[in-house]
Structure formats: C-alpha cells, structure tokens
Coordinates of C-alpha atoms in Angstrom, one line a residue:
M1 CA 37.5 5.5 28.1
K2 CA 36.6 2.9 25.2
N3 CA 32.9 3.0 27.4
R4 CA 32.9 6.6 27.2
K5 CA 32.8 6.8 23.5
I6 CA 30.0 4.3 23.1
L7 CA 27.6 5.6 25.8
P8 CA 26.0 8.2 23.4
W9 CA 25.7 5.8 20.5
F10 CA 23.9 3.9 22.9
G11 CA 21.7 7.0 23.6
I12 CA 21.1 8.1 20.3
I13 CA 19.4 5.0 19.2
S14 CA 17.8 4.7 22.2
A15 CA 15.8 7.8 21.4
L16 CA 15.8 6.7 17.8
L17 CA 13.7 3.7 19.0
S18 CA 11.7 5.7 21.6
T19 CA 10.3 8.4 19.1
R20 CA 8.3 5.2 17.4
K21 CA 7.1 2.2 20.5
K22 CA 3.6 2.8 18.8
Y23 CA 5.4 1.4 15.1
W24 CA 6.7 -1.1 16.2
T25 CA 3.9 -2.7 18.3
I26 CA 3.6 -6.4 19.2
R27 CA 1.5 -7.4 16.8
K28 CA 3.5 -5.7 14.0
I29 CA 7.0 -7.2 14.9
T30 CA 4.7 -10.7 15.1
F31 CA 4.0 -10.4 11.3
V32 CA 7.1 -9.0 10.6
A33 CA 9.0 -12.4 11.7
I34 CA 5.9 -14.7 10.6
L35 CA 6.8 -13.0 7.0
I36 CA 10.7 -13.7 7.5
S37 CA 10.6 -17.4 8.1
I38 CA 8.2 -17.4 5.0
S39 CA 10.3 -16.1 3.0
I40 CA 13.0 -18.2 4.2
T41 CA 11.2 -21.4 4.4
L42 CA 10.1 -20.7 0.8
A43 CA 13.7 -19.6 0.1
I44 CA 14.9 -23.2 1.5
I45 CA 11.7 -25.4 -0.6
G46 CA 12.3 -23.6 -3.9
A47 CA 16.2 -24.9 -3.4
T48 CA 15.2 -28.4 -2.6
I49 CA 13.0 -28.7 -5.9
I50 CA 14.2 -26.9 -7.9
P51 CA 18.4 -27.1 -7.1
I52 CA 19.2 -24.0 -9.5
A53 CA 17.0 -22.1 -6.9
S54 CA 20.0 -21.8 -4.9
I55 CA 21.0 -19.3 -7.0
P56 CA 20.3 -16.0 -5.5
S57 CA 19.2 -14.4 -8.6
Y58 CA 16.6 -17.3 -8.9
K59 CA 16.4 -17.2 -4.6
L60 CA 14.7 -14.0 -4.7
S61 CA 11.8 -14.8 -7.0
F62 CA 11.4 -17.2 -3.6
T63 CA 12.2 -14.9 -1.3
G64 CA 10.9 -12.1 -3.3
L65 CA 7.0 -12.8 -2.5
P66 CA 6.9 -12.2 1.4
V67 CA 8.9 -9.5 1.4
K68 CA 6.8 -7.3 -1.6
I69 CA 4.0 -8.0 1.1
S70 CA 5.7 -6.5 3.8
G71 CA 6.3 -3.8 2.2
F72 CA 3.1 -2.7 1.0
I73 CA 1.1 -3.3 4.1
F74 CA 3.9 -2.2 6.7
G75 CA 5.1 0.8 4.1
P76 CA 8.8 1.1 2.9
V77 CA 11.3 0.6 6.5
I78 CA 9.8 -2.2 7.4
G79 CA 9.5 -3.5 3.9
F80 CA 13.3 -2.8 3.7
F81 CA 14.4 -4.3 7.3
I82 CA 12.6 -7.5 6.2
G83 CA 14.2 -7.6 2.8
V84 CA 17.8 -7.2 3.9
V85 CA 17.2 -9.9 7.5
A86 CA 15.3 -12.0 4.6
D87 CA 17.8 -12.6 2.3
L88 CA 21.3 -12.6 4.5
L89 CA 19.3 -15.1 7.7
S90 CA 18.6 -17.2 3.7
F91 CA 22.6 -17.7 3.0
L92 CA 23.3 -19.2 6.4
F93 CA 20.9 -21.9 5.4
L94 CA 21.2 -21.8 2.1
P95 CA 25.1 -20.4 1.5
S96 CA 25.7 -20.3 -2.2
F97 CA 27.2 -16.9 -3.7
F98 CA 27.0 -14.0 -1.7
H99 CA 27.1 -10.5 -3.4
W100 CA 26.0 -7.1 -1.6
G101 CA 23.7 -6.4 -4.9
Y102 CA 21.7 -9.6 -4.1
V103 CA 20.8 -8.1 -0.8
L104 CA 20.5 -4.7 -2.0
I105 CA 17.4 -5.7 -4.2
S106 CA 15.8 -7.8 -1.4
G107 CA 15.4 -5.1 0.4
V108 CA 14.4 -2.9 -2.7
N109 CA 11.8 -5.6 -2.9
G110 CA 10.3 -4.0 0.0
I111 CA 10.8 -0.5 -0.4
V112 CA 9.0 0.3 -3.1
P113 CA 6.0 -1.7 -2.6
G114 CA 5.6 1.2 0.0
L115 CA 6.2 3.6 -1.7
V116 CA 3.6 3.2 -3.9
G117 CA 1.0 1.8 -1.8
I118 CA 1.8 6.3 0.6
F119 CA 1.5 7.8 -2.9
F120 CA -2.0 5.4 -3.9
F121 CA -3.2 5.2 -0.5
K122 CA -2.4 8.4 1.2
I123 CA -1.5 10.6 -1.1
I124 CA -3.5 10.3 -3.6
N125 CA -6.8 9.5 -1.3
N126 CA -5.9 12.7 1.1
L127 CA -5.7 14.6 -2.2
V128 CA -9.4 13.4 -3.6
D129 CA -11.2 12.5 -0.4
R130 CA -11.4 15.1 2.2
R131 CA -13.1 13.1 4.3
Q132 CA -10.3 10.6 4.1
K133 CA -7.6 13.1 5.2
I134 CA -10.0 13.5 8.6
I135 CA -9.7 10.7 8.5
S136 CA -6.7 10.3 8.3
Q137 CA -5.8 13.1 11.0
K138 CA -8.0 11.5 13.5
K139 CA -5.9 8.3 13.4
V140 CA -2.5 10.6 13.7
I141 CA -4.0 11.8 16.7
N142 CA -5.4 8.3 18.0
E143 CA -1.9 7.0 18.4
L144 CA -0.6 10.4 19.4
E145 CA -3.0 10.1 22.5
F146 CA -2.2 6.5 23.0
E147 CA 1.7 7.0 22.7
K148 CA 1.5 9.7 25.3
T149 CA 0.0 7.0 28.1
I150 CA 3.2 5.3 27.4
E151 CA 5.1 8.2 27.8
F152 CA 4.2 9.6 31.1
D153 CA 7.3 8.8 32.1
N154 CA 9.4 10.8 29.5
P155 CA 9.0 14.7 30.3
S156 CA 10.9 15.8 26.9
R157 CA 9.1 13.2 24.4
L158 CA 5.9 13.7 26.6
K159 CA 6.2 17.6 25.7
N160 CA 6.8 16.5 22.1
I161 CA 4.2 14.8 21.9
E162 CA 1.5 17.0 23.0
K163 CA 2.6 19.9 20.8
S164 CA 2.0 17.8 17.9
L165 CA -1.3 16.8 19.2
R166 CA -1.8 20.5 19.5
Q167 CA -0.9 20.8 15.7
K168 CA -2.9 17.9 14.6
R169 CA -5.8 19.2 16.9
I170 CA -5.9 22.6 14.8
S171 CA -5.3 20.9 11.1
L172 CA -7.7 19.0 12.0
E173 CA -10.4 21.8 13.0
K174 CA -9.4 23.5 9.9
L175 CA -10.5 20.4 7.8
E176 CA -13.6 19.7 9.4
S177 CA -14.9 23.7 9.2
K178 CA -13.5 24.0 5.4
K179 CA -16.4 24.0 3.6
S180 CA -16.3 21.9 0.1
T181 CA -18.1 23.5 -2.3
K182 CA -19.4 20.3 -3.8
V183 CA -20.1 16.9 -1.9
L184 CA -19.3 13.7 -4.0
S185 CA -21.5 10.7 -3.1
E186 CA -19.7 7.5 -2.7
N187 CA -20.1 6.5 -6.3
Q188 CA -19.2 9.7 -7.9
L189 CA -16.1 9.5 -5.5
A190 CA -15.5 5.6 -6.2
K191 CA -15.7 6.4 -10.0
K192 CA -13.2 9.2 -9.8
L193 CA -10.8 7.6 -7.7
T194 CA -10.9 4.7 -10.4
W195 CA -9.8 7.1 -13.4
I196 CA -7.6 8.7 -10.9
Y197 CA -5.9 5.2 -9.9
F198 CA -6.3 3.8 -13.4
F199 CA -4.4 6.9 -15.4
S200 CA -1.6 7.2 -12.2
G201 CA -1.0 3.4 -12.8
L202 CA -1.1 4.1 -16.6
L203 CA 2.0 7.1 -16.4
L204 CA 4.2 4.4 -14.3
L205 CA 3.7 2.2 -15.9
M206 CA 4.8 3.8 -19.3
I207 CA 7.2 5.8 -17.4
T208 CA 9.4 2.5 -16.7
G209 CA 8.5 1.4 -20.4
S210 CA 9.7 4.2 -21.8
L211 CA 13.1 4.4 -19.9
N212 CA 13.6 0.4 -20.3
L213 CA 13.5 1.8 -24.1
V214 CA 16.5 4.6 -23.9
V215 CA 18.4 2.2 -21.9
I216 CA 18.1 -0.5 -24.8
F217 CA 18.5 1.4 -27.8
T218 CA 20.9 4.3 -26.0
V219 CA 22.6 2.3 -23.4
L220 CA 22.9 -1.3 -24.4
S221 CA 25.8 -1.9 -27.4
R222 CA 23.5 -3.4 -30.4
E223 CA 26.1 -4.9 -31.9
A224 CA 26.3 -6.9 -28.6
I225 CA 22.4 -7.6 -28.7
E226 CA 22.9 -8.6 -32.0
D227 CA 25.2 -11.0 -30.6
S228 CA 22.9 -12.6 -29.0
F229 CA 20.2 -15.0 -29.6
V230 CA 17.9 -11.9 -29.0
K231 CA 19.6 -10.6 -32.6
S232 CA 18.3 -7.3 -32.6
P233 CA 17.2 -4.4 -30.3
E234 CA 13.8 -4.1 -31.3
I235 CA 12.9 -7.6 -30.2
L236 CA 14.4 -7.1 -26.5
A237 CA 12.1 -4.0 -26.6
A238 CA 9.1 -5.9 -28.5
I239 CA 9.9 -8.2 -25.2
T240 CA 10.4 -5.5 -22.6
S241 CA 7.4 -3.9 -23.9
V242 CA 5.2 -7.1 -23.5
G243 CA 4.0 -6.5 -19.7
V244 CA 3.5 -2.8 -19.7
V245 CA 1.2 -3.0 -22.4
T246 CA -0.9 -5.9 -21.8
I247 CA -1.1 -4.8 -17.6
S248 CA -2.3 -1.5 -19.2
L249 CA -4.9 -3.3 -21.3
Y250 CA -5.7 -4.8 -18.5
L251 CA -6.2 -2.1 -16.0
F252 CA -8.7 -0.7 -18.7
F253 CA -10.9 -3.6 -18.6
A254 CA -10.6 -4.9 -15.0
R255 CA -11.7 0.0 -14.5
F256 CA -15.5 -1.3 -15.6
K257 CA -15.3 -4.7 -13.8
L258 CA -13.9 -5.0 -10.7
D259 CA -14.9 -3.7 -7.6
P260 CA -13.7 -0.2 -6.8
K261 CA -11.6 -1.4 -3.7
K262 CA -10.1 -4.2 -4.9
Y263 CA -9.1 -2.3 -8.2
Y264 CA -7.2 0.1 -5.4
V265 CA -5.1 -2.4 -4.4
I266 CA -4.4 -3.9 -7.5
V267 CA -3.7 -1.0 -9.6
A268 CA -1.5 -0.4 -6.9
I269 CA -0.1 -4.1 -6.4
V270 CA 0.5 -3.8 -10.1
S271 CA 2.6 -1.0 -10.4
F272 CA 5.5 -1.4 -8.1
S273 CA 5.7 -4.7 -9.5
I274 CA 5.8 -3.5 -13.1
I275 CA 8.9 -1.2 -11.7
L276 CA 10.5 -3.4 -9.9
E277 CA 10.4 -5.9 -12.8
A278 CA 11.5 -3.2 -15.0
T279 CA 14.4 -1.8 -13.0
Q280 CA 15.6 -5.2 -11.3
V281 CA 16.0 -6.9 -14.1
Y282 CA 19.5 -4.6 -14.9
F283 CA 20.5 -5.0 -11.5
L284 CA 20.3 -8.6 -11.4
A285 CA 22.1 -8.6 -14.5
Y286 CA 24.9 -6.4 -13.4
T287 CA 25.1 -8.7 -9.8
D288 CA 25.2 -12.1 -11.7
N289 CA 27.8 -10.3 -14.2
S290 CA 30.2 -9.1 -10.9
A291 CA 29.0 -12.7 -8.5
L292 CA 28.5 -15.2 -10.9
K293 CA 30.8 -13.8 -14.0
I294 CA 28.3 -14.3 -16.2
D295 CA 28.0 -12.5 -19.4
F296 CA 25.9 -9.4 -18.6
L297 CA 23.6 -9.4 -22.1
P298 CA 22.7 -12.9 -22.1
S299 CA 21.5 -12.9 -18.2
L300 CA 19.6 -9.1 -19.0
V301 CA 17.5 -10.7 -22.0
Q302 CA 16.8 -14.0 -19.5
H303 CA 15.6 -12.0 -16.4
V304 CA 13.4 -9.7 -19.1
I305 CA 11.9 -12.6 -21.1
F306 CA 10.3 -13.9 -17.3
A307 CA 9.8 -10.6 -16.4
P308 CA 6.2 -10.3 -17.2
V309 CA 5.5 -13.9 -16.2
K310 CA 6.4 -12.7 -12.9
I311 CA 4.4 -9.2 -12.8
W312 CA 1.0 -11.4 -13.3
F313 CA 2.4 -13.8 -10.6
N314 CA 3.0 -11.2 -8.3
M315 CA -0.3 -9.4 -9.0
T316 CA -2.1 -13.0 -8.7
I317 CA -0.6 -14.2 -5.0
I318 CA 0.4 -10.9 -3.7
Y319 CA -3.1 -9.9 -3.8
F320 CA -4.8 -12.9 -1.9
S321 CA -1.8 -12.6 0.4
W322 CA -2.4 -9.1 1.1
R323 CA -6.2 -9.6 1.5
V324 CA -5.5 -12.4 4.5
I325 CA -2.7 -10.3 6.2
N326 CA -4.1 -7.4 6.0
Y327 CA -7.6 -8.7 7.9
L328 CA -5.8 -10.5 10.7
L329 CA -3.4 -7.4 11.0
H330 CA -6.5 -5.1 11.4
R331 CA -8.7 -7.5 13.7
N332 CA -9.5 -6.0 16.7
Q333 CA -7.4 -2.9 15.8
N334 CA -9.4 -2.1 19.1
I335 CA -6.7 -3.7 21.0
S336 CA -3.6 -2.0 21.8
L337 CA -0.7 -4.8 21.1

C-alpha cells in the first residue's frame, strides 16, 4: 500500500525531469559538478589559511563566487541548486554553525545573477534588437528539434514538442516577415544597447541604494546606531552609498572606454553584485544574530563596511572566470553533449 502511494510521486518527478532533458546536458552537468567542487575547495582552503573563514558568514565569501558564476552562466534554477548543494556539502567538511538562513543566502547567490542575466541578455537584447530575437527563436527551434529526436518513444511528449515547434515557427515567420522601419547598423545598435545597459544598470543601483537608505533611516533604531562605533545613521548611509556612487561613476566612464560586448557583461555583473551585497548585509546580520548570537547592528555594520570591496572584487573575478567558463561551455557547441 505504501509503495502505491509513493509510485505516483516517482511518475511526477520523472515527468518533470523528462521535460527538460536538453536542459541538463552532459556538458552542463560536468560544469555544475566542477563549480560545486571549486566552491567547496575554496571554503576548505579559506578556512585553512584564515581560520575565521569557517564561520558561515565569512565562508560564504569564498563559496559564493563559483555560485554566482554558475547562476550567471546557467540561470537562476541551476544557480540556486549549486548554491544550496555547495553550502550543505561544505558543512560536511567544515562543520561549524548551521542555520538554514546561510543555506538560503547561498542559494540566492545563484538566483540573483541568473535573473539579472536573463533581464539583460534576453529581455533587453530581444526588445532592442529584432535580429537577436530571431536568433533566440531559431536556437529554441533547434533545441526542440534535437529533443524531438530523443523523445521518439514518448508519444505524449512528442506531441507537445511538435505543438511547440509549430508555435515557434509561426512566431519566427512573423518576426522575419515584419518590416523594420529603420535598420540599425552594428555600430548604431551597439551604441544604443550600451546606453540602455548603462541606464538599466544605473536604475538598479539607484533602487537598491534608495532601499538601503530607507531601511537605515526608518527601520533601524537611531539610538542603537548612535550607540555603535558608527555613531550616526548618516555615517552608515554614507558607507552604504560608497559602492553605489563609485560603481555608477565607473559604469559611466567605462561606457566610453570598453568594448560594447565586454561592457554588457560587466554591467550585468555589477548589477547583481550590488543587489546581492545591498540586500544580503541585512540577511547575514539577522542570521548571525540567530545562529551565532552576535548583536544585529555590529554585525550589520561589519558587513556594510566590506560590501564595496566585495563588489569590486566580485566584478573582477567573476568577469574573467565567466570568460573562461563561457568559452569552454560553448566550444564545439555543434557536438550535442
């Protein structure tokens, strides 16, 4: 009787996995395993060199980099998966203080970069450049065609794939037949996209910065802040604004200096880095208070002070790591692995 109750769940799980066979390719699974291994290795090395790094909030600084890279490249779902698995496995090698808040923060380290990547590279690019939308549609059609070849023994799934193919082909025909009133050259398109990326990134920075200021002046107790070494909410607000202001200036000047394709990636990395740092300082402080019994405000101030440094560090490391992994991931892409 018990087995009968369990069997339907296996059917549901199997159906969910079968719908995304192409999503979990051998190549992708390999890189996921590598990134999880790197994340755990960094945590172990960090704790060996700097013993304080075994404390979860510091350990996340080491394990978080591969997780952010994975989310940025593979999307929010895989990013979240890698973040959670890496944090749980690292706890096996570095048993210290366990709290589900740290696991969730590690997972969010993978979700946010994935969502930001989708926003910039898919939504904005497709809205601005119709040619990019056509390329994306063709890529989806090719993936469905490939999936059709491996689902020949599954009639119901095959029927759904064929239905999706018909819809995608109709959409592609409409896109290709649609006459554009003005066809932009590559340089014009790059210039337009660069400014859109800049203002989109700036908007995200302003929103996160404004939310931080609202929290500091309306949520946190002024008396508690004045009792800390920061002494006033204004000083704390200035510290939190350092990252926003300096990176906003960097994005503006980099707009004129960097190659557009590099600039697009850097804007996305900067955006998710500052979103993560601006929000996680509060979650880390709260979790430190719950798990380690550290006072909330001192913990918050400590995370806030190091946030701008972490943003710049993330931007540098993640960009160059992304270049290497993205190249390896898409190398010989015609080989279906």
